mmCIF file of C-alpha atoms (C1' of nucleotides) in Angstrom:
data_model
loop_
_atom_site.group_PDB
_atom_site.id
_atom_site.type_symbol
_atom_site.label_atom_id
_atom_site.label_comp_id
_atom_site.label_asym_id
_atom_site.label_seq_id
_atom_site.Cartn_x
_atom_site.Cartn_y
_atom_site.Cartn_z
ATOM 1 C CA MET A 8 -0.779 -2.446 0.023
ATOM 2 C CA PRO A 9 -3.383 0.122 -1.348
ATOM 3 C CA ALA A 10 -1.752 3.308 -2.828
ATOM 4 C CA ALA A 11 -3.118 6.771 -2.055
ATOM 5 C CA ASP A 12 -5.014 6.956 -5.397
ATOM 6 C CA ASP A 13 -6.947 3.719 -4.490
ATOM 7 C CA VAL A 14 -8.279 5.382 -1.167
ATOM 8 C CA THR A 15 -9.363 8.189 -3.417
ATOM 9 C CA ALA A 16 -11.049 5.629 -5.690
ATOM 10 C CA VAL A 17 -12.857 4.380 -2.727
ATOM 11 C CA ASP A 18 -14.211 7.945 -1.765
ATOM 12 C CA ARG A 19 -15.242 8.386 -5.304
ATOM 13 C CA HIS A 20 -17.051 5.089 -5.625
ATOM 14 C CA THR A 21 -18.730 4.185 -2.467
ATOM 15 C CA ASP A 22 -21.898 5.670 -3.976
ATOM 16 C CA LEU A 23 -21.921 2.863 -6.109
ATOM 17 C CA HIS A 24 -23.080 0.515 -3.332
ATOM 18 C CA GLU A 25 -26.720 1.845 -2.537
ATOM 19 C CA PRO A 26 -28.063 1.796 -6.189
ATOM 20 C CA VAL A 27 -26.321 -1.553 -6.863
ATOM 21 C CA LEU A 28 -27.788 -3.124 -3.706
ATOM 22 C CA ALA A 29 -31.270 -1.668 -4.096
ATOM 23 C CA TRP A 30 -31.487 -2.797 -7.537
ATOM 24 C CA PHE A 31 -30.575 -6.320 -6.416
ATOM 25 C CA ASP A 32 -33.296 -6.314 -3.929
ATOM 26 C CA VAL A 33 -35.875 -6.027 -6.576
ATOM 27 C CA HIS A 34 -34.214 -7.641 -9.405
ATOM 28 C CA ALA A 35 -32.101 -10.723 -8.153
ATOM 29 C CA ARG A 36 -33.058 -14.068 -9.748
ATOM 30 C CA ASP A 37 -34.592 -16.617 -7.436
ATOM 31 C CA LEU A 38 -31.932 -19.053 -8.075
ATOM 32 C CA PRO A 39 -31.801 -22.259 -5.828
ATOM 33 C CA TRP A 40 -28.127 -22.102 -4.734
ATOM 34 C CA ARG A 41 -29.063 -18.543 -3.377
ATOM 35 C CA SER A 42 -31.545 -20.049 -0.989
ATOM 36 C CA PRO A 43 -30.659 -19.797 2.741
ATOM 37 C CA ARG A 44 -31.661 -23.531 2.884
ATOM 38 C CA CYS A 45 -29.078 -24.363 0.343
ATOM 39 C CA SER A 46 -26.113 -26.487 1.569
ATOM 40 C CA ALA A 47 -22.304 -25.207 1.324
ATOM 41 C CA TRP A 48 -22.158 -28.266 -0.783
ATOM 42 C CA GLY A 49 -24.853 -27.100 -3.169
ATOM 43 C CA VAL A 50 -23.026 -23.801 -3.429
ATOM 44 C CA LEU A 51 -19.795 -25.421 -4.279
ATOM 45 C CA VAL A 52 -21.498 -27.611 -6.895
ATOM 46 C CA SER A 53 -23.170 -24.676 -8.532
ATOM 47 C CA GLU A 54 -19.941 -22.794 -8.690
ATOM 48 C CA ILE A 55 -18.167 -25.633 -10.478
ATOM 49 C CA MET A 56 -20.976 -26.188 -13.044
ATOM 50 C CA LEU A 57 -21.305 -22.470 -13.717
ATOM 51 C CA GLN A 58 -17.676 -22.023 -14.732
ATOM 52 C CA GLN A 59 -18.110 -20.955 -18.348
ATOM 53 C CA THR A 60 -21.458 -22.321 -18.684
ATOM 54 C CA PRO A 61 -24.811 -19.970 -18.415
ATOM 55 C CA VAL A 62 -27.089 -20.395 -15.396
ATOM 56 C CA VAL A 63 -30.077 -21.711 -17.478
ATOM 57 C CA ARG A 64 -28.129 -24.809 -18.649
ATOM 58 C CA VAL A 65 -26.751 -25.537 -15.295
ATOM 59 C CA LEU A 66 -30.232 -25.461 -13.212
ATOM 60 C CA PRO A 67 -31.728 -28.893 -14.231
ATOM 61 C CA ARG A 68 -28.389 -30.753 -13.861
ATOM 62 C CA TRP A 69 -27.672 -29.120 -10.398
ATOM 63 C CA ARG A 70 -31.076 -30.097 -9.166
ATOM 64 C CA ALA A 71 -30.392 -33.936 -10.398
ATOM 65 C CA TRP A 72 -26.956 -33.789 -8.993
ATOM 66 C CA LEU A 73 -28.046 -32.569 -5.566
ATOM 67 C CA ALA A 74 -30.807 -34.919 -5.464
ATOM 68 C CA ARG A 75 -28.547 -37.878 -6.296
ATOM 69 C CA TRP A 76 -25.261 -36.814 -4.396
ATOM 70 C CA PRO A 77 -26.720 -34.559 -1.609
ATOM 71 C CA ALA A 78 -23.400 -34.441 0.438
ATOM 72 C CA PRO A 79 -19.714 -34.739 -0.429
ATOM 73 C CA ALA A 80 -19.351 -38.318 0.901
ATOM 74 C CA ASP A 81 -22.017 -39.310 -1.596
ATOM 75 C CA LEU A 82 -20.286 -38.109 -4.572
ATOM 76 C CA ALA A 83 -16.937 -39.359 -3.418
ATOM 77 C CA ALA A 84 -18.361 -42.982 -3.179
ATOM 78 C CA ALA A 85 -19.989 -42.859 -6.619
ATOM 79 C CA ASP A 86 -18.694 -44.446 -9.783
ATOM 80 C CA THR A 87 -16.777 -42.195 -12.075
ATOM 81 C CA ALA A 88 -18.793 -43.545 -15.030
ATOM 82 C CA GLU A 89 -22.164 -42.468 -13.199
ATOM 83 C CA VAL A 90 -20.586 -39.031 -12.499
ATOM 84 C CA LEU A 91 -19.676 -38.386 -16.136
ATOM 85 C CA THR A 92 -23.009 -39.686 -17.431
ATOM 86 C CA ALA A 93 -24.813 -37.200 -14.941
ATOM 87 C CA TRP A 94 -22.532 -34.345 -16.297
ATOM 88 C CA ASP A 95 -24.352 -34.932 -19.277
ATOM 89 C CA ARG A 96 -23.821 -32.270 -21.973
ATOM 90 C CA LEU A 97 -22.530 -29.427 -19.535
ATOM 91 C CA GLY A 98 -19.153 -29.307 -21.420
ATOM 92 C CA TYR A 99 -15.610 -29.486 -20.090
ATOM 93 C CA PRO A 100 -16.257 -32.779 -18.577
ATOM 94 C CA ARG A 101 -12.891 -32.743 -16.591
ATOM 95 C CA ARG A 102 -14.822 -30.348 -14.275
ATOM 96 C CA ALA A 103 -16.941 -33.457 -13.236
ATOM 97 C CA LEU A 104 -13.881 -35.495 -12.627
ATOM 98 C CA ARG A 105 -12.287 -32.670 -10.539
ATOM 99 C CA LEU A 106 -15.813 -32.344 -8.445
ATOM 100 C CA LYS A 107 -15.542 -35.831 -7.508
ATOM 101 C CA GLU A 108 -11.831 -35.441 -6.525
ATOM 102 C CA ALA A 109 -12.909 -32.514 -4.545
ATOM 103 C CA ALA A 110 -15.554 -34.603 -2.942
ATOM 104 C CA GLN A 111 -12.756 -37.108 -1.853
ATOM 105 C CA ALA A 112 -10.549 -34.453 -0.657
ATOM 106 C CA ILE A 113 -13.482 -33.021 1.501
ATOM 107 C CA VAL A 114 -14.112 -36.414 2.991
ATOM 108 C CA ASP A 115 -10.226 -37.191 3.583
ATOM 109 C CA ARG A 116 -9.187 -33.640 4.936
ATOM 110 C CA HIS A 117 -12.363 -32.002 6.160
ATOM 111 C CA ASP A 118 -14.453 -34.824 7.627
ATOM 112 C CA GLY A 119 -16.883 -34.504 4.848
ATOM 113 C CA GLN A 120 -17.851 -30.842 5.402
ATOM 114 C CA VAL A 121 -17.115 -28.117 2.924
ATOM 115 C CA PRO A 122 -14.349 -25.831 4.387
ATOM 116 C CA ALA A 123 -15.227 -22.306 4.905
ATOM 117 C CA ASP A 124 -11.469 -21.185 4.724
ATOM 118 C CA PRO A 125 -10.648 -19.721 1.506
ATOM 119 C CA GLN A 126 -7.171 -21.136 1.137
ATOM 120 C CA ALA A 127 -8.573 -24.558 1.931
ATOM 121 C CA LEU A 128 -11.191 -24.206 -0.486
ATOM 122 C CA ARG A 129 -8.496 -23.063 -3.154
ATOM 123 C CA ALA A 130 -6.524 -26.170 -2.511
ATOM 124 C CA LEU A 131 -9.318 -28.436 -3.656
ATOM 125 C CA PRO A 132 -9.208 -29.745 -7.244
ATOM 126 C CA GLY A 133 -10.989 -27.675 -9.740
ATOM 127 C CA ILE A 134 -11.135 -24.724 -7.304
ATOM 128 C CA GLY A 135 -9.402 -21.587 -8.482
ATOM 129 C CA GLU A 136 -9.373 -18.107 -6.948
ATOM 130 C CA TYR A 137 -12.806 -17.197 -8.249
ATOM 131 C CA THR A 138 -14.443 -20.388 -6.930
ATOM 132 C CA ALA A 139 -12.852 -20.216 -3.605
ATOM 133 C CA ALA A 140 -13.999 -16.551 -3.082
ATOM 134 C CA ALA A 141 -17.301 -17.398 -4.234
ATOM 135 C CA VAL A 142 -17.900 -20.429 -1.905
ATOM 136 C CA ALA A 143 -16.704 -18.714 1.068
ATOM 137 C CA SER A 144 -18.621 -15.517 0.390
ATOM 138 C CA PHE A 145 -21.912 -17.112 -0.647
ATOM 139 C CA ALA A 146 -21.891 -20.346 1.457
ATOM 140 C CA PHE A 147 -20.218 -19.020 4.587
ATOM 141 C CA GLY A 148 -20.514 -15.274 4.621
ATOM 142 C CA ILE A 149 -16.763 -14.590 4.567
ATOM 143 C CA PRO A 150 -16.429 -11.430 2.651
ATOM 144 C CA GLU A 151 -13.815 -12.406 0.046
ATOM 145 C CA THR A 152 -13.712 -10.454 -3.158
ATOM 146 C CA VAL A 153 -15.329 -12.192 -5.880
ATOM 147 C CA VAL A 154 -14.268 -11.292 -9.273
ATOM 148 C CA ASP A 155 -15.856 -13.153 -12.226
ATOM 149 C CA THR A 156 -16.492 -12.118 -15.821
ATOM 150 C CA ASN A 157 -19.640 -10.199 -14.844
ATOM 151 C CA VAL A 158 -17.879 -8.271 -12.095
ATOM 152 C CA ARG A 159 -14.929 -7.518 -14.320
ATOM 153 C CA ARG A 160 -17.108 -6.233 -16.919
ATOM 154 C CA VAL A 161 -19.322 -3.895 -14.447
ATOM 155 C CA ILE A 162 -16.241 -2.399 -12.946
ATOM 156 C CA ALA A 163 -14.500 -1.791 -16.350
ATOM 157 C CA ARG A 164 -17.512 0.159 -17.551
ATOM 158 C CA ALA A 165 -18.857 1.803 -14.297
ATOM 159 C CA VAL A 166 -15.534 2.794 -12.752
ATOM 160 C CA THR A 167 -12.732 2.456 -15.311
ATOM 161 C CA GLY A 168 -14.853 3.676 -18.424
ATOM 162 C CA ILE A 169 -13.806 0.948 -20.828
ATOM 163 C CA GLY A 170 -16.337 -0.923 -22.854
ATOM 164 C CA LEU A 171 -14.836 -4.393 -22.004
ATOM 165 C CA PRO A 172 -12.065 -5.792 -19.735
ATOM 166 C CA GLY A 173 -8.912 -7.275 -21.151
ATOM 167 C CA ALA A 174 -8.237 -10.932 -21.805
ATOM 168 C CA SER A 175 -7.117 -11.682 -18.174
ATOM 169 C CA LEU A 176 -7.824 -10.430 -14.777
ATOM 170 C CA THR A 177 -4.818 -8.023 -13.858
ATOM 171 C CA ARG A 178 -3.660 -7.455 -10.278
ATOM 172 C CA ALA A 179 -4.666 -3.815 -10.658
ATOM 173 C CA GLU A 180 -8.262 -4.973 -11.479
ATOM 174 C CA MET A 181 -8.326 -7.129 -8.480
ATOM 175 C CA ARG A 182 -6.949 -4.277 -6.232
ATOM 176 C CA LEU A 183 -9.769 -1.967 -7.547
ATOM 177 C CA ALA A 184 -12.343 -4.558 -7.003
ATOM 178 C CA GLN A 185 -11.091 -4.995 -3.446
ATOM 179 C CA ALA A 186 -11.269 -1.469 -2.855
ATOM 180 C CA LEU A 187 -14.976 -1.223 -4.098
ATOM 181 C CA MET A 188 -15.953 -3.869 -1.373
ATOM 182 C CA PRO A 189 -18.490 -2.433 1.092
ATOM 183 C CA ALA A 190 -16.980 -2.322 4.453
ATOM 184 C CA ARG A 191 -19.828 -4.192 6.380
ATOM 185 C CA THR A 192 -19.799 -7.809 6.115
ATOM 186 C CA ASP A 193 -23.252 -8.451 5.246
ATOM 187 C CA ARG A 194 -23.166 -5.676 2.518
ATOM 188 C CA ALA A 195 -19.888 -6.986 1.052
ATOM 189 C CA ASN A 196 -21.334 -10.513 0.546
ATOM 190 C CA ARG A 197 -24.560 -9.061 -0.894
ATOM 191 C CA TRP A 198 -22.527 -6.687 -2.995
ATOM 192 C CA ASN A 199 -20.406 -9.602 -4.535
ATOM 193 C CA ALA A 200 -23.922 -11.260 -5.722
ATOM 194 C CA ALA A 201 -25.367 -7.994 -6.720
ATOM 195 C CA VAL A 202 -22.608 -6.852 -9.070
ATOM 196 C CA MET A 203 -22.177 -10.212 -10.539
ATOM 197 C CA GLU A 204 -26.053 -10.130 -11.121
ATOM 198 C CA LEU A 205 -26.004 -6.826 -12.648
ATOM 199 C CA GLY A 206 -23.465 -7.910 -15.169
ATOM 200 C CA ALA A 207 -25.503 -11.010 -15.983
ATOM 201 C CA LEU A 208 -28.810 -9.162 -16.458
ATOM 202 C CA VAL A 209 -28.227 -5.482 -17.476
ATOM 203 C CA CYS A 210 -24.467 -4.789 -18.100
ATOM 204 C CA THR A 211 -24.155 -7.759 -20.479
ATOM 205 C CA ALA A 212 -21.212 -8.005 -22.927
ATOM 206 C CA ARG A 213 -23.235 -7.792 -26.214
ATOM 207 C CA ALA A 214 -26.012 -5.524 -25.758
ATOM 208 C CA PRO A 215 -26.055 -3.781 -22.326
ATOM 209 C CA ARG A 216 -29.488 -2.442 -21.104
ATOM 210 C CA CYS A 217 -28.145 0.806 -19.833
ATOM 211 C CA ASP A 218 -31.673 2.150 -19.757
ATOM 212 C CA HIS A 219 -32.386 -0.173 -16.893
ATOM 213 C CA CYS A 220 -29.084 0.182 -14.992
ATOM 214 C CA PRO A 221 -29.077 1.569 -11.609
ATOM 215 C CA LEU A 222 -25.758 3.170 -12.450
ATOM 216 C CA ARG A 223 -26.801 4.972 -15.709
ATOM 217 C CA GLU A 224 -26.104 8.303 -14.129
ATOM 218 C CA ARG A 225 -22.711 7.751 -12.877
ATOM 219 C CA CYS A 226 -21.170 4.963 -15.259
ATOM 220 C CA ALA A 227 -17.809 6.267 -16.388
ATOM 221 C CA TRP A 228 -18.098 4.391 -19.822
ATOM 222 C CA ARG A 229 -21.571 5.857 -20.446
ATOM 223 C CA ALA A 230 -20.416 9.367 -19.506
ATOM 224 C CA ALA A 231 -17.621 9.009 -22.098
ATOM 225 C CA GLY A 232 -19.995 8.229 -24.644
ATOM 226 C CA SER A 233 -19.765 4.588 -24.574
ATOM 227 C CA PRO A 234 -16.812 4.115 -26.809
ATOM 228 C CA ALA A 235 -16.428 0.796 -28.512
ATOM 229 C CA ALA A 236 -14.228 -1.838 -26.717
ATOM 230 C CA GLN A 237 -10.948 -2.812 -28.312
ATOM 231 C CA THR A 238 -11.525 -5.479 -30.920
ATOM 232 C CA PRO A 239 -10.747 -8.707 -28.951
ATOM 233 C CA ALA A 240 -8.429 -11.272 -30.071
ATOM 234 C CA ARG A 241 -9.971 -13.893 -32.374
ATOM 235 C CA ARG A 242 -10.845 -17.059 -30.263
ATOM 236 C CA GLN A 243 -10.229 -20.669 -31.164
ATOM 237 C CA ALA A 244 -12.832 -21.691 -33.830
ATOM 238 C CA TRP A 245 -14.947 -24.601 -32.878
ATOM 239 C CA ALA A 246 -15.723 -26.540 -36.304
ATOM 240 C CA GLY A 247 -13.027 -29.066 -36.808
ATOM 241 C CA THR A 248 -11.264 -28.756 -33.623
ATOM 242 C CA ASP A 249 -10.020 -31.409 -31.225
ATOM 243 C CA ARG A 250 -12.401 -30.305 -28.866
ATOM 244 C CA GLN A 251 -15.221 -30.962 -31.217
ATOM 245 C CA VAL A 252 -13.934 -34.445 -31.761
ATOM 246 C CA ARG A 253 -13.395 -35.240 -28.000
ATOM 247 C CA GLY A 254 -16.970 -33.979 -27.336
ATOM 248 C CA ALA A 255 -18.244 -36.116 -29.965
ATOM 249 C CA ILE A 256 -16.412 -39.236 -28.734
ATOM 250 C CA MET A 257 -17.654 -38.313 -25.095
ATOM 251 C CA ALA A 258 -21.192 -38.156 -26.585
ATOM 252 C CA ALA A 259 -20.862 -41.419 -28.403
ATOM 253 C CA VAL A 260 -20.034 -43.084 -25.148
ATOM 254 C CA ARG A 261 -22.725 -41.722 -23.173
ATOM 255 C CA ALA A 262 -25.262 -43.013 -25.734
ATOM 256 C CA ASP A 263 -23.972 -46.325 -26.105
ATOM 257 C CA GLY A 264 -22.314 -47.088 -22.665
ATOM 258 C CA SER A 265 -19.397 -48.272 -24.638
ATOM 259 C CA VAL A 266 -17.818 -48.312 -28.077
ATOM 260 C CA ASP A 267 -15.540 -50.472 -29.838
ATOM 261 C CA ARG A 268 -12.365 -48.634 -30.544
ATOM 262 C CA GLU A 269 -12.381 -50.137 -34.258
ATOM 263 C CA GLY A 270 -15.953 -48.852 -34.539
ATOM 264 C CA LEU A 271 -15.363 -45.338 -33.135
ATOM 265 C CA ALA A 272 -15.806 -43.237 -36.249
ATOM 266 C CA ALA A 273 -18.990 -44.854 -37.057
ATOM 267 C CA ALA A 274 -20.506 -44.607 -33.395
ATOM 268 C CA VAL A 275 -19.410 -41.001 -33.288
ATOM 269 C CA ALA A 276 -20.979 -40.377 -36.703
ATOM 270 C CA LYS A 277 -24.191 -41.735 -35.564
ATOM 271 C CA THR A 278 -24.354 -38.726 -32.742
ATOM 272 C CA GLY A 279 -24.483 -36.309 -35.518
ATOM 273 C CA ARG A 280 -22.037 -34.051 -33.460
ATOM 274 C CA LEU A 281 -19.207 -33.758 -35.949
ATOM 275 C CA GLY A 282 -21.467 -32.106 -38.565
ATOM 276 C CA SER A 283 -19.822 -32.453 -41.915
ATOM 277 C CA HIS A 284 -16.362 -32.712 -40.119
ATOM 278 C CA ARG A 285 -14.349 -35.945 -41.116
ATOM 279 C CA PRO A 286 -11.234 -36.151 -38.628
ATOM 280 C CA ALA A 287 -8.086 -37.302 -40.142
ATOM 281 C CA PRO A 288 -6.636 -40.357 -38.395
ATOM 282 C CA ALA A 289 -4.111 -38.244 -36.504
ATOM 283 C CA GLN A 290 -6.843 -36.119 -35.106
ATOM 284 C CA TRP A 291 -8.876 -39.342 -33.842
ATOM 285 C CA ASP A 292 -5.562 -40.352 -32.207
ATOM 286 C CA ARG A 293 -4.827 -36.988 -30.747
ATOM 287 C CA ALA A 294 -8.626 -36.720 -29.454
ATOM 288 C CA LEU A 295 -8.734 -40.151 -27.961
ATOM 289 C CA ALA A 296 -5.371 -40.171 -26.619
ATOM 290 C CA GLY A 297 -6.170 -36.921 -24.745
ATOM 291 C CA LEU A 298 -9.529 -38.354 -23.356
ATOM 292 C CA LEU A 299 -7.576 -41.297 -22.097
ATOM 293 C CA ASP A 300 -4.855 -39.428 -20.634
ATOM 294 C CA ASP A 301 -7.267 -37.082 -18.786
ATOM 295 C CA GLY A 302 -8.970 -40.027 -17.202
ATOM 296 C CA LEU A 303 -12.265 -39.350 -18.932
ATOM 297 C CA LEU A 304 -12.182 -42.757 -20.974
ATOM 298 C CA THR A 305 -10.608 -46.055 -20.388
ATOM 299 C CA ASP A 306 -9.659 -48.666 -23.128
ATOM 300 C CA GLN A 307 -10.304 -52.378 -22.036
ATOM 301 C CA ASP A 308 -8.889 -54.601 -24.757
ATOM 302 C CA GLY A 309 -10.342 -52.160 -27.381
ATOM 303 C CA ARG A 310 -13.691 -51.196 -25.582
ATOM 304 C CA LEU A 311 -14.025 -47.839 -24.762
ATOM 305 C CA THR A 312 -15.850 -46.856 -21.727
ATOM 306 C CA PHE A 313 -16.114 -44.347 -18.922
ATOM 307 C CA PRO A 314 -13.688 -45.301 -16.264
ATOM 308 C CA ARG A 315 -15.383 -46.676 -12.688
ATOM 309 C "C1'" DA B 7 0.626 -14.325 -20.623
ATOM 310 C "C1'" DA B 8 -1.031 -17.741 -23.989
ATOM 311 C "C1'" DT B 9 -3.392 -22.261 -24.613
ATOM 312 C "C1'" DT B 10 -6.385 -25.916 -23.932
ATOM 313 C "C1'" DC B 11 -10.698 -27.570 -22.505
ATOM 314 C "C1'" DG B 12 -17.600 -28.249 -24.412
ATOM 315 C "C1'" DG B 13 -21.586 -26.831 -25.759
ATOM 316 C "C1'" DG B 14 -25.447 -24.355 -26.866
ATOM 317 C "C1'" DG B 15 -28.317 -20.053 -26.918
ATOM 318 C "C1'" DT B 16 -28.280 -15.688 -29.282
ATOM 319 C "C1'" DG B 17 -27.825 -11.021 -31.588
ATOM 320 C "C1'" DC C 3 -22.113 -17.516 -37.872
ATOM 321 C "C1'" DA C 4 -19.467 -15.121 -34.619
ATOM 322 C "C1'" DC C 5 -19.825 -14.232 -29.897
ATOM 323 C "C1'" DC C 6 -20.391 -15.313 -25.083
ATOM 324 C "C1'" DC C 7 -20.881 -17.679 -20.769
ATOM 325 C "C1'" DA C 8 -20.372 -17.169 -11.862
ATOM 326 C "C1'" DG C 9 -12.624 -20.299 -14.914
ATOM 327 C "C1'" DA C 10 -8.965 -23.792 -14.019
ATOM 328 C "C1'" DA C 11 -4.963 -26.061 -14.885
ATOM 329 C "C1'" DT C 12 -1.002 -26.244 -17.697
ATOM 330 C "C1'" DT C 13 2.756 -24.453 -20.442
#
DNA sequence: AATTCGGGGTG
DNA sequence: CACCCAGAATT
């Protein structure tokens, strides 16, 4: 239930709509999943692939994926091994498993049609609050409030006046984002895409191009002198982590089809993906056990392969 | 609320 | 070389 000050916030910020929507009319990228001819399944696949993965890296894999599995039933019937191979180096390969599980659930529960209902979408494997809202809005024109890292950053700066949003999406942020939604359905759906695009192309995390921003004259952060954001907490390093070792093992299996468990270290070294890191035995065990437990690998009498 | 889960382009 | 990217699931 919105408080009185939220209503004030709406009155203060509805004037954001016109500049952002007008900017989007001119500067929106021509992405294939934005085409009116793109299926809901195409939108869903794009949203899964785009989770923590930049657009430019998704584009070629998305095209190949849709050409090979043009409908949920096609992916539901595919071998997991083929799916993991097609996922290639997109990262977070568990997403590929969940996408296949989602396809199976769509066949089982929704007669092979991607559901439009946000709650039904949210119930599918690998689909959280963001992705459910994005598919509902972009594929079906249901004006859910779509809040990704780009939207959070634009609102944090333009409205709240801080350099960067916090580590995790808060209820207050979500309520603010909802209060900023245009009232008309068509504008609300376009607003979702437009704010996201503004964050991706102009209001970027590292070096925002404020000179090109349609909100430069009314941005709260800029009005405050663009104060530096609070120093973010250090993230997990990459070199030497279990994640690096897991990724290297997956790369070895992708390259060779299968790998003898005894020769794992040699096969992985051949991929060159570990750099100078030489995992200790305990780390090999941990990484391998994790991949097996996640269903990303199977061990058939000492041969490691992708599951069928 | 904090962690885990890839990979690669970029300032 | 640190940082970031159309997040989700688990704890």
